[in-house]
GROMACS .gro file of C-alpha atoms in nm:
model
  495
    1MET     CA    1   0.010   0.004   0.001
    2PHE     CA    2   0.279   0.231   0.088
    3ASP     CA    3   0.449   0.162  -0.251
    4SER     CA    4   0.133   0.248  -0.443
    5PHE     CA    5   0.103   0.578  -0.241
    6THR     CA    6   0.455   0.679  -0.318
    7LYS     CA    7   0.395   0.603  -0.682
    8MET     CA    8   0.118   0.855  -0.684
    9PHE     CA    9   0.326   1.115  -0.486
   10PRO     CA   10   0.699   1.114  -0.504
   11ARG     CA   11   0.893   1.035  -0.192
   12ARG     CA   12   1.081   1.361  -0.216
   13VAL     CA   13   0.766   1.554  -0.185
   14LEU     CA   14   0.643   1.366   0.110
   15VAL     CA   15   0.976   1.413   0.285
   16LEU     CA   16   0.984   1.774   0.214
   17GLY     CA   17   0.619   1.828   0.336
   18VAL     CA   18   0.690   1.632   0.669
   19SER     CA   19   1.016   1.804   0.719
   20ALA     CA   20   0.860   2.148   0.675
   21ALA     CA   21   0.578   2.068   0.911
   22PHE     CA   22   0.818   1.951   1.187
   23GLY     CA   23   1.045   2.240   1.109
   24VAL     CA   24   0.766   2.488   1.188
   25LEU     CA   25   0.653   2.293   1.497
   26ALA     CA   26   1.012   2.308   1.617
   27SER     CA   27   1.068   2.684   1.539
   28GLY     CA   28   0.741   2.790   1.708
   29CYS     CA   29   0.450   2.991   1.581
   30SER     CA   30   0.483   3.218   1.281
   31THR     CA   31   0.248   3.425   1.068
   32ILE     CA   32   0.212   3.373   0.702
   33GLY     CA   33   0.156   3.631   0.436
   34PRO     CA   34   0.299   3.979   0.386
   35ASN     CA   35   0.314   4.218   0.677
   36PHE     CA   36   0.114   4.546   0.610
   37VAL     CA   37   0.315   4.846   0.500
   38ALA     CA   38   0.139   5.186   0.518
   39PRO     CA   39   0.100   5.351   0.183
   40LYS     CA   40   0.292   5.658   0.106
   41THR     CA   41   0.159   6.000   0.192
   42LEU     CA   42   0.149   6.308  -0.032
   43ASP     CA   43   0.495   6.451  -0.097
   44THR     CA   44   0.339   6.810  -0.159
   45PRO     CA   45   0.518   7.063   0.050
   46ARG     CA   46   0.225   7.293   0.106
   47TYR     CA   47  -0.122   7.380  -0.042
   48ARG     CA   48  -0.125   7.589  -0.350
   49HIS     CA   49  -0.405   7.819  -0.264
   50VAL     CA   50  -0.316   7.905   0.089
   51GLU     CA   51  -0.240   8.269   0.168
   52ALA     CA   52   0.134   8.367   0.126
   53SER     CA   53   0.156   8.479   0.489
   54ALA     CA   54   0.021   8.149   0.615
   55ALA     CA   55   0.243   7.954   0.393
   56ALA     CA   56   0.555   8.126   0.509
   57ALA     CA   57   0.477   8.085   0.876
   58PRO     CA   58   0.612   7.768   1.053
   59VAL     CA   59   0.331   7.512   1.109
   60VAL     CA   60   0.297   7.320   1.425
   61GLN     CA   61   0.093   7.012   1.365
   62ASP     CA   62  -0.081   7.016   1.700
   63SER     CA   63  -0.189   7.381   1.657
   64ALA     CA   64  -0.290   7.338   1.292
   65ARG     CA   65  -0.605   7.157   1.385
   66LEU     CA   66  -0.964   7.244   1.442
   67PRO     CA   67  -1.139   7.144   1.758
   68ALA     CA   68  -1.344   6.817   1.773
   69THR     CA   69  -1.658   7.025   1.755
   70TRP     CA   70  -1.520   7.219   1.457
   71TRP     CA   71  -1.837   7.422   1.399
   72THR     CA   72  -1.786   7.612   1.734
   73VAL     CA   73  -1.529   7.829   1.555
   74PHE     CA   74  -1.829   8.023   1.399
   75ASN     CA   75  -1.929   8.123   1.757
   76ASP     CA   76  -2.299   8.081   1.693
   77ALA     CA   77  -2.514   7.935   1.963
   78THR     CA   78  -2.799   7.836   1.723
   79LEU     CA   79  -2.556   7.645   1.494
   80ASN     CA   80  -2.410   7.463   1.797
   81GLU     CA   81  -2.741   7.356   1.910
   82LEU     CA   82  -2.853   7.230   1.566
   83GLU     CA   83  -2.522   7.041   1.522
   84GLN     CA   84  -2.586   6.857   1.854
   85ARG     CA   85  -2.933   6.770   1.751
   86ALA     CA   86  -2.829   6.637   1.422
   87LEU     CA   87  -2.547   6.417   1.565
   88ARG     CA   88  -2.803   6.268   1.821
   89ASP     CA   89  -3.116   6.231   1.616
   90ASN     CA   90  -3.030   6.202   1.249
   91PRO     CA   91  -3.139   5.856   1.108
   92GLY     CA   92  -2.833   5.834   0.896
   93ALA     CA   93  -2.597   5.879   1.196
   94LYS     CA   94  -2.792   5.613   1.387
   95ALA     CA   95  -2.755   5.378   1.096
   96ALA     CA   96  -2.388   5.441   1.078
   97ALA     CA   97  -2.351   5.368   1.440
   98GLN     CA   98  -2.533   5.028   1.394
   99ARG     CA   99  -2.296   4.941   1.109
  100LEU     CA  100  -2.014   4.983   1.350
  101LEU     CA  101  -2.168   4.766   1.616
  102GLN     CA  102  -2.220   4.497   1.344
  103ALA     CA  103  -1.846   4.525   1.257
  104GLN     CA  104  -1.750   4.500   1.624
  105ALA     CA  105  -1.971   4.194   1.671
  106GLN     CA  106  -1.817   4.025   1.358
  107LEU     CA  107  -1.479   4.090   1.503
  108GLY     CA  108  -1.574   3.927   1.833
  109VAL     CA  109  -1.703   3.621   1.630
  110LEU     CA  110  -1.373   3.584   1.454
  111ARG     CA  111  -1.155   3.657   1.758
  112ALA     CA  112  -1.324   3.357   1.923
  113GLY     CA  113  -1.159   3.139   1.658
  114GLN     CA  114  -0.824   3.197   1.843
  115ALA     CA  115  -0.946   3.022   2.160
  116PRO     CA  116  -1.040   2.665   2.226
  117ASN     CA  117  -1.402   2.573   2.174
  118VAL     CA  118  -1.534   2.391   2.481
  119SER     CA  119  -1.896   2.256   2.511
  120VAL     CA  120  -2.083   2.082   2.788
  121ASN     CA  121  -2.339   1.819   2.693
  122ALA     CA  122  -2.590   1.591   2.879
  123GLY     CA  123  -2.819   1.332   2.731
  124LEU     CA  124  -3.086   1.082   2.830
  125SER     CA  125  -3.198   0.809   2.585
  126ASN     CA  126  -3.375   0.471   2.578
  127SER     CA  127  -3.303   0.227   2.298
  128ARG     CA  128  -3.366  -0.135   2.201
  129THR     CA  129  -3.160  -0.322   1.935
  130SER     CA  130  -3.309  -0.577   1.713
  131ALA     CA  131  -3.300  -0.955   1.795
  132GLU     CA  132  -3.283  -1.051   1.428
  133THR     CA  133  -2.951  -0.891   1.331
  134SER     CA  134  -2.644  -1.086   1.287
  135GLN     CA  135  -2.494  -0.938   1.605
  136ALA     CA  136  -2.803  -1.033   1.799
  137LEU     CA  137  -2.820  -1.388   1.662
  138ALA     CA  138  -2.444  -1.439   1.772
  139LEU     CA  139  -2.556  -1.344   2.111
  140GLY     CA  140  -2.842  -1.612   2.100
  141GLY     CA  141  -3.112  -1.394   1.950
  142ARG     CA  142  -3.113  -1.136   2.226
  143SER     CA  143  -3.184  -0.769   2.193
  144ILE     CA  144  -3.025  -0.504   2.410
  145GLU     CA  145  -3.240  -0.242   2.569
  146GLY     CA  146  -3.230   0.004   2.842
  147ASN     CA  147  -3.168   0.366   2.946
  148ASN     CA  148  -2.849   0.554   2.887
  149PHE     CA  149  -2.754   0.868   3.082
  150SER     CA  150  -2.464   1.076   2.988
  151VAL     CA  151  -2.286   1.396   3.087
  152GLY     CA  152  -1.955   1.532   2.952
  153ALA     CA  153  -1.750   1.796   2.787
  154ALA     CA  154  -1.587   1.827   2.445
  155LEU     CA  155  -1.285   2.045   2.329
  156SER     CA  156  -1.185   2.146   1.982
  157TYR     CA  157  -0.898   2.374   1.903
  158GLU     CA  158  -0.712   2.452   1.583
  159LEU     CA  159  -0.342   2.497   1.651
  160ASP     CA  160  -0.265   2.815   1.455
  161LEU     CA  161   0.088   2.722   1.386
  162TRP     CA  162   0.117   2.928   1.063
  163GLY     CA  163  -0.099   3.224   1.167
  164ARG     CA  164  -0.383   3.182   0.937
  165VAL     CA  165  -0.642   3.246   1.216
  166ARG     CA  166  -0.442   3.553   1.317
  167ARG     CA  167  -0.458   3.678   0.972
  168VAL     CA  168  -0.835   3.632   0.971
  169VAL     CA  169  -0.862   3.818   1.296
  170GLU     CA  170  -0.629   4.092   1.169
  171ALA     CA  171  -0.859   4.147   0.861
  172ALA     CA  172  -1.171   4.159   1.076
  173ASP     CA  173  -0.998   4.410   1.313
  174ALA     CA  174  -0.906   4.635   1.022
  175GLN     CA  175  -1.264   4.608   0.890
  176ALA     CA  176  -1.396   4.707   1.221
  177LEU     CA  177  -1.171   5.017   1.240
  178ALA     CA  178  -1.279   5.096   0.889
  179ALA     CA  179  -1.642   5.090   0.994
  180GLN     CA  180  -1.551   5.315   1.291
  181ASP     CA  181  -1.393   5.557   1.053
  182ASP     CA  182  -1.680   5.531   0.811
  183ARG     CA  183  -1.915   5.629   1.096
  184ASP     CA  184  -1.700   5.928   1.179
  185GLY     CA  185  -1.694   6.022   0.806
  186VAL     CA  186  -2.080   6.018   0.811
  187LEU     CA  187  -2.085   6.240   1.120
  188LEU     CA  188  -1.843   6.478   0.950
  189MET     CA  189  -2.045   6.503   0.636
  190LEU     CA  190  -2.360   6.555   0.846
  191SER     CA  191  -2.213   6.828   1.053
  192GLY     CA  192  -2.095   6.999   0.726
  193GLN     CA  193  -2.433   6.979   0.560
  194VAL     CA  194  -2.592   7.117   0.879
  195ALA     CA  195  -2.348   7.418   0.879
  196GLN     CA  196  -2.398   7.483   0.515
  197SER     CA  197  -2.773   7.476   0.532
  198TYR     CA  198  -2.771   7.708   0.836
  199TRP     CA  199  -2.562   7.976   0.680
  200GLN     CA  200  -2.763   7.942   0.356
  201LEU     CA  201  -3.074   8.011   0.572
  202ARG     CA  202  -2.928   8.313   0.742
  203GLY     CA  203  -2.806   8.449   0.407
  204LEU     CA  204  -3.155   8.427   0.272
  205ASP     CA  205  -3.274   8.596   0.586
  206ALA     CA  206  -3.029   8.878   0.500
  207GLU     CA  207  -3.154   8.908   0.145
  208GLN     CA  208  -3.510   8.927   0.283
  209ALA     CA  209  -3.419   9.214   0.506
  210ILE     CA  210  -3.264   9.397   0.211
  211LEU     CA  211  -3.565   9.334  -0.001
  212ARG     CA  212  -3.800   9.450   0.273
  213ASP     CA  213  -3.617   9.774   0.286
  214ALA     CA  214  -3.609   9.801  -0.096
  215LEU     CA  215  -3.994   9.715  -0.106
  216ALA     CA  216  -4.073   9.995   0.153
  217ALA     CA  217  -3.862  10.240  -0.042
  218ARG     CA  218  -4.021  10.139  -0.376
  219ARG     CA  219  -4.378  10.184  -0.220
  220GLU     CA  220  -4.277  10.539  -0.086
  221ALA     CA  221  -4.137  10.619  -0.435
  222GLN     CA  222  -4.455  10.492  -0.609
  223GLN     CA  223  -4.665  10.716  -0.377
  224LEU     CA  224  -4.436  11.017  -0.449
  225VAL     CA  225  -4.461  10.968  -0.823
  226GLU     CA  226  -4.828  10.912  -0.818
  227ALA     CA  227  -4.870  11.238  -0.612
  228ARG     CA  228  -4.648  11.431  -0.864
  229PHE     CA  229  -4.861  11.274  -1.145
  230ASP     CA  230  -5.178  11.400  -0.976
  231ALA     CA  231  -5.025  11.748  -0.958
  232GLY     CA  232  -4.940  11.731  -1.319
  233LEU     CA  233  -4.568  11.741  -1.258
  234THR     CA  234  -4.477  11.403  -1.422
  235ASN     CA  235  -4.612  11.171  -1.679
  236GLU     CA  236  -4.798  10.845  -1.664
  237LEU     CA  237  -4.470  10.653  -1.783
  238ASP     CA  238  -4.299  10.734  -1.460
  239VAL     CA  239  -4.597  10.614  -1.264
  240SER     CA  240  -4.578  10.283  -1.454
  241ARG     CA  241  -4.208  10.257  -1.396
  242ALA     CA  242  -4.249  10.309  -1.021
  243ARG     CA  243  -4.524  10.040  -1.006
  244VAL     CA  244  -4.308   9.794  -1.197
  245GLU     CA  245  -4.011   9.842  -0.961
  246ARG     CA  246  -4.249   9.795  -0.667
  247ALA     CA  247  -4.398   9.475  -0.801
  248ASN     CA  248  -4.047   9.337  -0.898
  249ALA     CA  249  -3.915   9.391  -0.544
  250GLU     CA  250  -4.234   9.218  -0.406
  251ALA     CA  251  -4.189   8.922  -0.649
  252ASP     CA  252  -3.829   8.891  -0.536
  253MET     CA  253  -3.949   8.866  -0.181
  254HIS     CA  254  -4.165   8.571  -0.259
  255ASP     CA  255  -3.878   8.401  -0.449
  256VAL     CA  256  -3.640   8.439  -0.159
  257GLN     CA  257  -3.900   8.298   0.076
  258ARG     CA  258  -3.951   8.005  -0.153
  259GLN     CA  259  -3.575   7.935  -0.143
  260ARG     CA  260  -3.570   7.985   0.241
  261ASN     CA  261  -3.858   7.708   0.274
  262LEU     CA  262  -3.650   7.451   0.072
  263VAL     CA  263  -3.348   7.511   0.285
  264GLU     CA  264  -3.538   7.500   0.606
  265HIS     CA  265  -3.700   7.167   0.504
  266ALA     CA  266  -3.367   7.028   0.429
  267LEU     CA  267  -3.216   7.138   0.753
  268ALA     CA  268  -3.508   6.994   0.954
  269VAL     CA  269  -3.444   6.651   0.790
  270LEU     CA  270  -3.074   6.675   0.887
  271VAL     CA  271  -3.153   6.734   1.250
  272GLY     CA  272  -3.402   6.452   1.253
  273VAL     CA  273  -3.741   6.638   1.281
  274SER     CA  274  -4.045   6.678   1.045
  275PRO     CA  275  -4.015   6.940   0.785
  276SER     CA  276  -4.373   7.016   0.851
  277THR     CA  277  -4.281   7.175   1.185
  278PRO     CA  278  -4.113   7.524   1.160
  279LEU     CA  279  -3.749   7.491   1.265
  280LEU     CA  280  -3.600   7.832   1.271
  281PRO     CA  281  -3.806   8.170   1.255
  282ALA     CA  282  -3.671   8.431   1.012
  283VAL     CA  283  -3.442   8.687   1.170
  284ALA     CA  284  -3.555   9.051   1.093
  285ARG     CA  285  -3.201   9.207   1.091
  286PRO     CA  286  -2.949   8.912   1.062
  287VAL     CA  287  -2.585   8.995   1.086
  288LEU     CA  288  -2.369   8.752   0.892
  289PRO     CA  289  -2.021   8.731   1.060
  290LEU     CA  290  -1.698   8.737   0.896
  291PRO     CA  291  -1.564   8.380   0.819
  292PRO     CA  292  -1.336   8.237   1.092
  293THR     CA  293  -0.968   8.143   1.032
  294ILE     CA  294  -0.938   7.777   0.952
  295PRO     CA  295  -0.594   7.626   1.050
  296VAL     CA  296  -0.487   7.445   0.733
  297GLY     CA  297  -0.163   7.249   0.819
  298LEU     CA  298   0.025   7.045   0.565
  299PRO     CA  299  -0.101   6.814   0.280
  300ALA     CA  300   0.088   6.527   0.450
  301SER     CA  301  -0.140   6.553   0.749
  302LEU     CA  302  -0.468   6.473   0.552
  303LEU     CA  303  -0.423   6.105   0.631
  304SER     CA  304  -0.461   6.179   1.004
  305GLN     CA  305  -0.733   6.437   0.953
  306ARG     CA  306  -0.982   6.276   0.723
  307PRO     CA  307  -1.189   5.970   0.834
  308ASP     CA  308  -1.242   5.860   0.472
  309LEU     CA  309  -0.871   5.819   0.413
  310ALA     CA  310  -0.815   5.651   0.747
  311ALA     CA  311  -1.104   5.410   0.646
  312SER     CA  312  -0.927   5.353   0.316
  313VAL     CA  313  -0.595   5.261   0.494
  314ALA     CA  314  -0.786   5.026   0.718
  315ASN     CA  315  -0.950   4.850   0.422
  316LEU     CA  316  -0.619   4.829   0.260
  317ARG     CA  317  -0.485   4.658   0.575
  318ALA     CA  318  -0.780   4.422   0.572
  319ALA     CA  319  -0.704   4.329   0.201
  320ASN     CA  320  -0.341   4.262   0.284
  321ALA     CA  321  -0.442   4.028   0.569
  322GLN     CA  322  -0.674   3.852   0.341
  323VAL     CA  323  -0.374   3.764   0.115
  324GLY     CA  324  -0.219   3.598   0.409
  325VAL     CA  325  -0.535   3.402   0.479
  326ALA     CA  326  -0.524   3.283   0.112
  327GLU     CA  327  -0.159   3.185   0.144
  328GLY     CA  328  -0.251   2.985   0.454
  329MET     CA  329  -0.462   2.757   0.245
  330PHE     CA  330  -0.141   2.609   0.105
  331TYR     CA  331  -0.026   2.496   0.458
  332PRO     CA  332  -0.155   2.207   0.659
  333SER     CA  333  -0.408   2.259   0.931
  334LEU     CA  334  -0.374   2.091   1.268
  335THR     CA  335  -0.681   2.036   1.489
  336LEU     CA  336  -0.701   1.878   1.828
  337THR     CA  337  -1.029   1.732   1.971
  338SER     CA  338  -1.105   1.559   2.297
  339ASN     CA  339  -1.399   1.448   2.497
  340PHE     CA  340  -1.445   1.361   2.872
  341GLY     CA  341  -1.762   1.259   3.054
  342TYR     CA  342  -1.969   0.992   3.232
  343ALA     CA  343  -2.216   0.745   3.085
  344SER     CA  344  -2.419   0.488   3.266
  345GLN     CA  345  -2.741   0.286   3.232
  346SER     CA  346  -2.847   0.399   3.582
  347LEU     CA  347  -2.860   0.757   3.693
  348ARG     CA  348  -2.730   0.676   4.041
  349ASP     CA  349  -2.409   0.520   3.896
  350LEU     CA  350  -2.348   0.810   3.663
  351ALA     CA  351  -2.086   0.973   3.887
  352GLY     CA  352  -1.904   0.651   3.962
  353GLY     CA  353  -1.550   0.601   3.850
  354SER     CA  354  -1.645   0.301   3.640
  355ALA     CA  355  -1.878   0.531   3.423
  356ARG     CA  356  -1.595   0.754   3.323
  357GLN     CA  357  -1.514   0.780   2.951
  358PHE     CA  358  -1.277   1.007   2.765
  359SER     CA  359  -1.089   1.039   2.444
  360VAL     CA  360  -0.804   1.256   2.334
  361GLY     CA  361  -0.771   1.313   1.969
  362PRO     CA  362  -0.758   1.265   1.693
  363LEU     CA  363  -0.493   1.517   1.634
  364ALA     CA  364  -0.601   1.570   1.281
  365LEU     CA  365  -0.345   1.693   1.022
  366SER     CA  366  -0.503   1.813   0.693
  367LEU     CA  367  -0.252   1.872   0.412
  368PRO     CA  368  -0.374   2.006   0.074
  369VAL     CA  369  -0.205   1.806  -0.201
  370PHE     CA  370  -0.432   1.851  -0.511
  371ASP     CA  371  -0.705   2.092  -0.553
  372GLY     CA  372  -0.712   2.162  -0.920
  373GLY     CA  373  -0.556   2.510  -0.874
  374ARG     CA  374  -0.824   2.635  -0.649
  375ASN     CA  375  -0.599   2.778  -0.380
  376LYS     CA  376  -0.356   2.933  -0.642
  377ALA     CA  377  -0.651   3.115  -0.808
  378ASN     CA  378  -0.782   3.220  -0.473
  379LEU     CA  379  -0.447   3.369  -0.382
  380ALA     CA  380  -0.430   3.549  -0.716
  381LEU     CA  381  -0.780   3.683  -0.646
  382TYR     CA  382  -0.682   3.841  -0.313
  383LYS     CA  383  -0.363   3.977  -0.448
  384ALA     CA  384  -0.559   4.154  -0.716
  385ARG     CA  385  -0.817   4.281  -0.461
  386TYR     CA  386  -0.525   4.419  -0.266
  387ASP     CA  387  -0.379   4.607  -0.570
  388GLU     CA  388  -0.732   4.738  -0.644
  389ALA     CA  389  -0.754   4.866  -0.293
  390LEU     CA  390  -0.413   5.040  -0.319
  391ALA     CA  391  -0.506   5.204  -0.647
  392ASN     CA  392  -0.842   5.313  -0.488
  393HIS     CA  393  -0.657   5.460  -0.195
  394GLU     CA  394  -0.421   5.661  -0.411
  395ASN     CA  395  -0.726   5.790  -0.593
  396ARG     CA  396  -0.901   5.895  -0.270
  397LEU     CA  397  -0.586   6.069  -0.159
  398LEU     CA  398  -0.571   6.268  -0.481
  399THR     CA  399  -0.928   6.349  -0.452
  400ALA     CA  400  -0.905   6.474  -0.101
  401LEU     CA  401  -0.621   6.702  -0.208
  402ARG     CA  402  -0.829   6.835  -0.487
  403GLU     CA  403  -1.123   6.902  -0.244
  404VAL     CA  404  -0.890   7.094  -0.007
  405GLU     CA  405  -0.745   7.301  -0.301
  406ASP     CA  406  -1.094   7.371  -0.432
  407ALA     CA  407  -1.214   7.493  -0.096
  408LEU     CA  408  -0.905   7.707  -0.036
  409SER     CA  409  -0.940   7.857  -0.385
  410ASP     CA  410  -1.298   7.930  -0.342
  411ALA     CA  411  -1.241   8.097  -0.001
  412GLN     CA  412  -0.951   8.309  -0.135
  413GLN     CA  413  -1.146   8.425  -0.454
  414ARG     CA  414  -1.466   8.489  -0.253
  415GLN     CA  415  -1.268   8.724  -0.015
  416GLN     CA  416  -1.122   8.914  -0.304
  417GLN     CA  417  -1.451   8.933  -0.480
  418GLY     CA  418  -1.622   9.057  -0.160
  419ASP     CA  419  -1.357   9.337  -0.141
  420VAL     CA  420  -1.434   9.467  -0.486
  421GLN     CA  421  -1.818   9.413  -0.438
  422ALA     CA  422  -1.804   9.652  -0.130
  423GLN     CA  423  -1.673   9.927  -0.364
  424ALA     CA  424  -1.959   9.857  -0.609
  425GLN     CA  425  -2.214   9.873  -0.329
  426GLN     CA  426  -2.083  10.209  -0.214
  427ALA     CA  427  -2.081  10.354  -0.557
  428SER     CA  428  -2.442  10.229  -0.641
  429ALA     CA  429  -2.572  10.373  -0.317
  430ARG     CA  430  -2.422  10.707  -0.406
  431ALA     CA  431  -2.559  10.687  -0.759
  432LEU     CA  432  -2.908  10.624  -0.622
  433MET     CA  433  -2.883  10.923  -0.406
  434VAL     CA  434  -2.782  11.153  -0.684
  435ALA     CA  435  -3.052  11.013  -0.912
  436GLN     CA  436  -3.334  11.070  -0.658
  437ALA     CA  437  -3.206  11.431  -0.593
  438ARG     CA  438  -3.184  11.509  -0.956
  439TYR     CA  439  -3.540  11.378  -1.016
  440GLU     CA  440  -3.690  11.562  -0.723
  441ARG     CA  441  -3.529  11.884  -0.890
  442GLY     CA  442  -3.665  11.808  -1.225
  443ILE     CA  443  -3.324  11.766  -1.381
  444SER     CA  444  -3.365  11.402  -1.491
  445THR     CA  445  -3.641  11.164  -1.563
  446TYR     CA  446  -3.758  10.878  -1.330
  447LEU     CA  447  -3.575  10.630  -1.566
  448ASP     CA  448  -3.248  10.737  -1.406
  449VAL     CA  449  -3.390  10.662  -1.062
  450THR     CA  450  -3.515  10.321  -1.155
  451ASP     CA  451  -3.177  10.233  -1.311
  452ALA     CA  452  -2.999  10.355  -0.989
  453GLN     CA  453  -3.252  10.150  -0.780
  454ARG     CA  454  -3.184   9.831  -0.971
  455SER     CA  455  -2.809   9.877  -0.937
  456ALA     CA  456  -2.827   9.948  -0.567
  457LEU     CA  457  -3.057   9.660  -0.497
  458GLY     CA  458  -2.836   9.424  -0.715
  459ALA     CA  459  -2.527   9.535  -0.540
  460ASP     CA  460  -2.674   9.493  -0.193
  461ARG     CA  461  -2.799   9.145  -0.269
  462ALA     CA  462  -2.480   9.053  -0.429
  463ALA     CA  463  -2.293   9.164  -0.116
  464ALA     CA  464  -2.518   8.964   0.110
  465GLN     CA  465  -2.474   8.657  -0.112
  466LEU     CA  466  -2.099   8.686  -0.109
  467ARG     CA  467  -2.077   8.717   0.266
  468THR     CA  468  -2.288   8.400   0.269
  469GLN     CA  469  -2.052   8.233   0.010
  470ARG     CA  470  -1.757   8.321   0.232
  471LEU     CA  471  -1.908   8.148   0.526
  472LEU     CA  472  -1.997   7.846   0.309
  473ALA     CA  473  -1.640   7.837   0.165
  474SER     CA  474  -1.511   7.826   0.521
  475VAL     CA  475  -1.745   7.539   0.601
  476ALA     CA  476  -1.602   7.359   0.286
  477VAL     CA  477  -1.252   7.417   0.400
  478ALA     CA  478  -1.314   7.275   0.734
  479ARG     CA  479  -1.495   6.971   0.597
  480ALA     CA  480  -1.221   6.910   0.328
  481LEU     CA  481  -0.962   6.918   0.603
  482GLY     CA  482  -1.158   6.663   0.806
  483GLY     CA  483  -1.290   6.906   1.065
  484GLY     CA  484  -1.149   6.834   1.411
  485TRP     CA  485  -1.143   6.458   1.349
  486SER     CA  486  -0.880   6.234   1.489
  487GLN     CA  487  -0.874   5.853   1.470
  488ALA     CA  488  -0.978   5.665   1.780
  489ALA     CA  489  -0.765   5.382   1.936
  490PRO     CA  490  -0.802   5.047   1.741
  491LEU     CA  491  -1.062   4.811   1.860
  492ALA     CA  492  -0.827   4.521   1.905
  493THR     CA  493  -0.461   4.455   1.875
  494VAL     CA  494  -0.345   4.138   1.693
  495ARG     CA  495  -0.027   3.990   1.809
   0.00000   0.00000   0.00000
């Protein structure tokens, strides 16, 4: 029989396999598969669109970070309250938390594979054998019947000599950490959306205040023109122009209110309440603050500031561990099983020494010899998945850098645009004052007044919109930099 076996598998292969197994046993436990190497970070020295003064100043990494509750830099109590409500009550945040709990539970399931599996069992049975079988006929045609009581314990344990189970746990640990980072990413996105919606709402309130003042001025101007028309001092065309400007201002009021309703509905959903319930009353005279200073730091710090990039690294670690698991399929597995307990026909004799029964083994060794290339293809599959995860991570890193540069560029250009717009606002206000004075003296027609009114109103609304856009740009910068996020401690440490 041994000769036929050696014909199927050469003696040299068997000797090498046995020698390798005993060599590993002698050298102690090891871990198969490649150890994880963190991907390279960005080599960009600084951000392109950061201010020159900030770029020239030395950067201290600990100081170049936002606080954990990053929205507090706006120093707005209403925004702080909305953020807290959203993080507590938003259904998407709750779902992300449940996904994290699922990943932690899955990690616990797989970590249990590193420990022996011990079970306790007890049984009661009544049986009778046939008197017509060959065994019964050999005993004189007798059947065997009676009760059987048993109690015992069983142990099963896979000796993880090559570290396959450790790689499985390492992959699960990385996936749980990725789920934790994904949860933090959802919270970061949610807080950014709340801040954006809030400042959009306050910006629309500022536009409404401008339009209310303009509408009041248009009504006064219409009454003045109509009085002049009744006195024969002007013509009907000026009256029509005054009525048109008043109606346009009123129509703009309704359009801004429509936009505000949409933003308020979206904000209500973000904080987890019904949009049918009014969330924030309109502010009669809102004051839009100047955007806060956002500490930028260096591009290389993005990995530690953005949860999506940290989750990408964790997924890359999990893919690397899966390569080790696939390599482990080429190695033999060694499993130890044992049983110990008592069995007796009588319950009162169950605890007696003569009722004791036990078994140690088998110490089962399973060595893959021929699988049609399944393990080789499986290893190639997981290596390709790792390479894909690495390419996806590099793409996410570049995308994150683009998002920061976009946000910094937007904030920089909005500031410069706002400075120029302030000049246009002053000039249009002066032009309106001059046009009204010239009309009242009869030097010019009412057409000059309406043109000046449109210019002044457009400049005032543009200035309010730019102040809103500057606040939104600051939110975008904070969100692109990861807010005040910092990665929590790993859920488990694999040794």
